[in-house]
C-alpha cells in the first residue's frame, strides 16, 4: 500500500465539471487521489442523502495514483460510499469543488460542495471546500491554484481542530489581492421564486448582504478581490444564549 497521503475528492457540479478536473490535477502531486463525484449536477444538495434509492457507482478513469468514480447519489452519498465501500484506508484529506459559484454567507447551508466536506468532518477527516464566484462553466482557475495547493498542504501537515472544516471562496479576478481569514457574513436571499407557468415556479433571486461594510466577513473579502478562508464547525448550538434560555425555561 502506498505511503503517500490519500486524498478523496468530490463536488456537486458532477464528475465532468471543469473545477473538479482542476482540483484533481492540483492534488495529484500531494498524494494518491480518489475521486468519487456525482454523475451529474447536484447543486444545492447540501448534506442530503438518498435513503430510498439504490446508489450506483462506476469506475470511469484509472491510472497510477488516481482513480475516478462516478456515483448516482448526492455529494454526501459520495463521501459515505467512498469511506464505507471503496477506500482501503481512511483518507488523510477530503477536498470538495472547485465549485462554479461561491458558497459564502448563508449559501454554506445550501451547498452540496460544503455538504461533502461537512460529511468528511463528521467522520473526523480534515476537509476543505473550494468555490469560485462565477457561473461560467469555462473558467480560468490559474489565479487561485496557489491558494488551493497551500491550504491543502497546510491541512495535510497540521490537520484541523476536531469538528472543524475550511470553506474557501475565490472572487473571479485575474489576480487575487491576497487571502483573508473570515467569518460567515450575514445575509439572505431575496425574491427567490419566479413564476414560469400555471402553478410552476423556478428558484431565482438575488443576495442581500446585511453587513456590506463589515471587513471581517467572507462576502467583503470576495467583493474586494480577496480569497476568503472560513473555519466552519459542526456544532450549531447558540452557546451565547444557553444560560439565558436555561433561566427562562428550566425551573427547579
Short mmCIF file of C-alpha atoms in Angstrom, two decimals:
data_model
loop_
_atom_site.label_atom_id
_atom_site.label_comp_id
_atom_site.label_asym_id
_atom_site.label_seq_id
_atom_site.Cartn_x
_atom_site.Cartn_y
_atom_site.Cartn_z
CA UNK A 1 0.00 0.00 0.00
CA UNK A 2 1.29 3.47 -0.90
CA UNK A 3 2.79 5.58 1.88
CA UNK A 4 1.65 8.79 0.19
CA UNK A 5 -1.25 10.75 1.75
CA UNK A 6 -4.63 9.64 0.44
CA UNK A 7 -6.80 12.49 -0.81
CA UNK A 8 -10.51 12.00 -1.50
CA UNK A 9 -12.20 14.46 -3.85
CA UNK A 10 -15.87 15.16 -4.58
CA UNK A 11 -18.07 18.03 -5.74
CA UNK A 12 -21.66 18.95 -6.55
CA UNK A 13 -21.23 20.03 -10.19
CA UNK A 14 -20.66 16.48 -11.38
CA UNK A 15 -17.76 14.25 -12.36
CA UNK A 16 -17.16 16.01 -15.68
CA UNK A 17 -17.07 19.56 -14.24
CA UNK A 18 -14.04 21.67 -15.08
CA UNK A 19 -13.47 22.69 -11.46
CA UNK A 20 -13.28 19.07 -10.35
CA UNK A 21 -10.71 18.31 -13.04
CA UNK A 22 -8.57 21.27 -11.97
CA UNK A 23 -8.78 20.30 -8.31
CA UNK A 24 -7.84 16.71 -9.14
CA UNK A 25 -4.70 17.75 -11.02
CA UNK A 26 -3.70 20.15 -8.23
CA UNK A 27 -3.98 17.40 -5.61
CA UNK A 28 -2.05 14.72 -7.51
CA UNK A 29 1.43 15.98 -6.56
CA UNK A 30 0.34 15.95 -2.89
CA UNK A 31 -0.71 12.30 -2.66
CA UNK A 32 -2.71 9.44 -4.09
CA UNK A 33 -6.10 10.69 -5.28
CA UNK A 34 -9.51 9.04 -5.31
CA UNK A 35 -12.37 10.97 -6.91
CA UNK A 36 -15.96 9.99 -6.11
CA UNK A 37 -18.32 12.53 -7.63
CA UNK A 38 -21.95 12.68 -8.76
CA UNK A 39 -22.73 11.55 -12.30
CA UNK A 40 -24.40 14.92 -12.96
CA UNK A 41 -25.05 18.30 -11.32
CA UNK A 42 -26.25 18.20 -7.70
CA UNK A 43 -26.04 21.89 -6.87
CA UNK A 44 -27.70 22.98 -3.60
CA UNK A 45 -27.85 19.38 -2.40
CA UNK A 46 -26.48 20.47 0.99
CA UNK A 47 -25.99 17.40 3.22
CA UNK A 48 -28.83 15.46 1.60
CA UNK A 49 -28.58 11.69 1.22
CA UNK A 50 -30.51 9.06 -0.78
CA UNK A 51 -32.06 6.67 1.75
CA UNK A 52 -34.83 5.49 -0.60
CA UNK A 53 -32.75 4.81 -3.70
CA UNK A 54 -30.08 2.28 -4.62
CA UNK A 55 -26.81 4.11 -5.26
CA UNK A 56 -24.74 3.01 -8.23
CA UNK A 57 -21.04 3.63 -8.77
CA UNK A 58 -18.80 3.21 -11.81
CA UNK A 59 -15.03 3.47 -12.24
CA UNK A 60 -14.51 5.86 -15.18
CA UNK A 61 -10.75 6.50 -15.06
CA UNK A 62 -7.72 4.81 -13.55
CA UNK A 63 -4.00 5.45 -13.73
CA UNK A 64 -1.05 5.47 -11.36
CA UNK A 65 -2.04 7.29 -8.18
CA UNK A 66 -5.54 8.15 -9.41
CA UNK A 67 -8.99 6.56 -9.56
CA UNK A 68 -12.12 8.42 -10.64
CA UNK A 69 -15.61 7.09 -9.86
CA UNK A 70 -19.00 8.49 -10.79
CA UNK A 71 -21.88 7.98 -8.39
CA UNK A 72 -25.63 8.26 -8.86
CA UNK A 73 -26.11 9.88 -5.45
CA UNK A 74 -25.53 13.24 -3.80
CA UNK A 75 -22.16 14.70 -2.77
CA UNK A 76 -22.74 13.40 0.76
CA UNK A 77 -23.59 9.97 -0.64
CA UNK A 78 -20.27 10.08 -2.50
CA UNK A 79 -18.28 10.62 0.69
CA UNK A 80 -20.21 7.92 2.56
CA UNK A 81 -19.76 5.48 -0.32
CA UNK A 82 -16.06 6.20 -0.65
CA UNK A 83 -15.29 5.81 3.05
CA UNK A 84 -17.55 2.84 3.72
CA UNK A 85 -17.28 0.96 0.44
CA UNK A 86 -14.45 1.97 -1.89
CA UNK A 87 -11.39 3.02 0.07
CA UNK A 88 -8.93 0.59 1.59
CA UNK A 89 -7.96 3.11 4.28
CA UNK A 90 -9.24 6.38 5.72
CA UNK A 91 -8.31 9.41 3.63
CA UNK A 92 -5.87 11.91 5.07
CA UNK A 93 -7.79 14.79 3.49
CA UNK A 94 -11.11 15.39 1.74
CA UNK A 95 -11.39 18.28 -0.70
CA UNK A 96 -14.58 19.33 -2.47
CA UNK A 97 -15.01 21.56 -5.53
CA UNK A 98 -13.81 23.66 -7.14
CA UNK A 99 -17.43 24.80 -7.32
CA UNK A 100 -18.72 27.04 -10.10
CA UNK A 101 -20.44 29.67 -7.91
CA UNK A 102 -19.40 30.98 -4.50
CA UNK A 103 -20.54 29.38 -1.26
CA UNK A 104 -20.18 32.31 1.11
CA UNK A 105 -22.56 33.62 3.79
CA UNK A 106 -25.82 31.67 4.14
CA UNK A 107 -25.11 29.70 0.97
CA UNK A 108 -22.99 27.33 3.07
CA UNK A 109 -26.29 25.85 4.28
CA UNK A 110 -27.43 25.01 0.74
CA UNK A 111 -24.15 23.99 -0.82
CA UNK A 112 -23.50 20.41 -1.87
CA UNK A 113 -19.83 21.34 -2.15
CA UNK A 114 -19.77 22.28 1.51
CA UNK A 115 -22.05 19.32 2.31
CA UNK A 116 -19.43 16.85 1.07
CA UNK A 117 -16.77 18.48 3.24
CA UNK A 118 -19.10 18.51 6.25
CA UNK A 119 -19.71 14.78 5.85
CA UNK A 120 -15.97 14.17 5.98
CA UNK A 121 -15.76 16.44 9.02
CA UNK A 122 -18.47 14.35 10.71
CA UNK A 123 -16.24 11.32 10.09
CA UNK A 124 -13.24 13.07 11.71
CA UNK A 125 -11.38 13.55 8.43
CA UNK A 126 -9.89 17.02 7.72
CA UNK A 127 -11.84 18.66 4.90
CA UNK A 128 -11.79 21.74 2.69
CA UNK A 129 -14.48 23.09 0.33
CA UNK A 130 -13.37 25.31 -2.59
CA UNK A 131 -15.66 27.58 -4.61
CA UNK A 132 -15.27 30.29 -7.25
CA UNK A 133 -17.63 33.22 -7.65
CA UNK A 134 -18.68 32.59 -11.25
CA UNK A 135 -21.43 30.73 -13.07
CA UNK A 136 -19.33 30.20 -16.16
CA UNK A 137 -18.60 26.57 -16.93
CA UNK A 138 -15.31 27.53 -18.62
CA UNK A 139 -13.16 29.38 -16.08
CA UNK A 140 -9.54 30.41 -15.67
CA UNK A 141 -8.61 28.80 -12.36
CA UNK A 142 -4.92 29.73 -12.57
CA UNK A 143 -5.17 32.80 -10.26
CA UNK A 144 -6.38 30.56 -7.41
CA UNK A 145 -4.21 27.48 -7.79
CA UNK A 146 -1.53 28.56 -5.29
CA UNK A 147 -4.11 29.11 -2.54
CA UNK A 148 -5.72 25.73 -3.24
CA UNK A 149 -2.40 23.92 -3.01
CA UNK A 150 -1.16 25.89 0.00
CA UNK A 151 -4.30 25.30 2.06
CA UNK A 152 -4.39 21.60 1.19
CA UNK A 153 -0.69 21.21 2.00
CA UNK A 154 -1.17 23.03 5.31
CA UNK A 155 -4.07 20.82 6.37
CA UNK A 156 -2.19 17.67 5.36
CA UNK A 157 0.71 18.77 7.50
CA UNK A 158 -1.09 20.23 10.51
CA UNK A 159 -4.62 18.81 10.48
CA UNK A 160 -7.65 20.76 11.68
CA UNK A 161 -9.38 21.04 15.06
CA UNK A 162 -11.96 18.37 15.77
CA UNK A 163 -15.32 19.05 14.09
CA UNK A 164 -13.94 21.95 12.02
CA UNK A 165 -13.59 22.25 8.23
CA UNK A 166 -12.39 25.07 5.98
CA UNK A 167 -14.62 26.86 3.48
CA UNK A 168 -12.52 28.64 0.82
CA UNK A 169 -14.08 31.04 -1.69
CA UNK A 170 -12.47 32.91 -4.57
CA UNK A 171 -13.58 36.07 -6.40
CA UNK A 172 -13.44 35.94 -10.18
CA UNK A 173 -10.36 38.12 -10.74
CA UNK A 174 -7.26 37.99 -12.89
CA UNK A 175 -5.10 38.39 -9.78
CA UNK A 176 -6.01 37.98 -6.12
CA UNK A 177 -5.34 40.83 -3.72
CA UNK A 178 -4.45 38.18 -1.14
CA UNK A 179 -6.27 35.94 1.31
CA UNK A 180 -8.38 36.83 4.32
CA UNK A 181 -9.36 34.69 7.29
CA UNK A 182 -13.07 35.48 7.64
CA UNK A 183 -16.26 34.78 9.47
CA UNK A 184 -19.50 33.96 7.66
CA UNK A 185 -21.25 37.17 6.66
CA UNK A 186 -24.88 37.82 7.50
CA UNK A 187 -27.19 37.95 4.51
CA UNK A 188 -30.25 36.43 2.91
CA UNK A 189 -31.60 35.52 -0.49
CA UNK A 190 -34.49 37.68 -1.73
CA UNK A 191 -37.32 37.19 -4.24
CA UNK A 192 -36.39 33.56 -4.70
CA UNK A 193 -39.39 32.23 -6.63
CA UNK A 194 -40.14 33.17 -10.24
CA UNK A 195 -43.41 32.04 -11.78
CA UNK A 196 -42.81 30.35 -15.12
CA UNK A 197 -46.24 28.88 -15.79
CA UNK A 198 -49.57 27.98 -14.23
CA UNK A 199 -48.66 26.55 -10.86
CA UNK A 200 -44.95 26.39 -11.83
CA UNK A 201 -42.04 28.27 -10.26
CA UNK A 202 -38.27 28.34 -10.56
CA UNK A 203 -35.68 29.15 -7.91
CA UNK A 204 -34.06 32.51 -8.66
CA UNK A 205 -33.42 35.60 -6.55
CA UNK A 206 -30.64 37.91 -5.50
CA UNK A 207 -28.44 38.01 -2.43
CA UNK A 208 -28.79 40.81 0.12
CA UNK A 209 -25.63 41.46 2.13
CA UNK A 210 -26.83 42.61 5.56
CA UNK A 211 -23.42 43.94 6.62
CA UNK A 212 -21.66 45.21 3.49
CA UNK A 213 -19.15 47.30 5.44
CA UNK A 214 -18.02 44.55 7.81
CA UNK A 215 -14.46 43.89 6.64
CA UNK A 216 -14.13 40.60 8.54
CA UNK A 217 -16.72 38.67 6.50
CA UNK A 218 -16.36 36.27 3.60
CA UNK A 219 -18.57 38.41 1.37
CA UNK A 220 -16.49 41.53 1.99
CA UNK A 221 -13.36 39.61 1.06
CA UNK A 222 -14.88 38.42 -2.23
CA UNK A 223 -16.24 41.89 -3.04
CA UNK A 224 -12.74 43.31 -2.58
CA UNK A 225 -10.77 40.76 -4.57
CA UNK A 226 -9.55 38.51 -1.76
CA UNK A 227 -9.83 34.77 -1.29
CA UNK A 228 -11.82 34.08 1.88
CA UNK A 229 -10.93 31.24 4.23
CA UNK A 230 -13.57 30.49 6.85
CA UNK A 231 -13.41 27.78 9.52
CA UNK A 232 -16.82 26.13 9.88
CA UNK A 233 -17.76 23.93 12.81
CA UNK A 234 -20.34 21.17 13.14
CA UNK A 235 -21.69 22.45 16.46
CA UNK A 236 -24.57 24.81 15.60
CA UNK A 237 -25.52 25.41 19.25
CA UNK A 238 -26.16 29.07 20.12
CA UNK A 239 -23.78 28.93 23.08
CA UNK A 240 -24.13 32.63 23.91
CA UNK A 241 -27.85 32.12 24.61
CA UNK A 242 -27.68 28.87 26.57
CA UNK A 243 -27.58 30.39 30.05
CA UNK A 244 -30.39 32.84 29.33
CA UNK A 245 -32.57 30.08 27.89
CA UNK A 246 -31.92 27.90 30.93
CA UNK A 247 -33.10 30.70 33.21
CA UNK A 248 -36.23 31.24 31.15
CA UNK A 249 -37.23 27.63 30.57
CA UNK A 250 -35.67 25.42 33.22
CA UNK A 251 -37.15 25.57 36.69
CA UNK A 252 -36.47 23.68 39.89
#
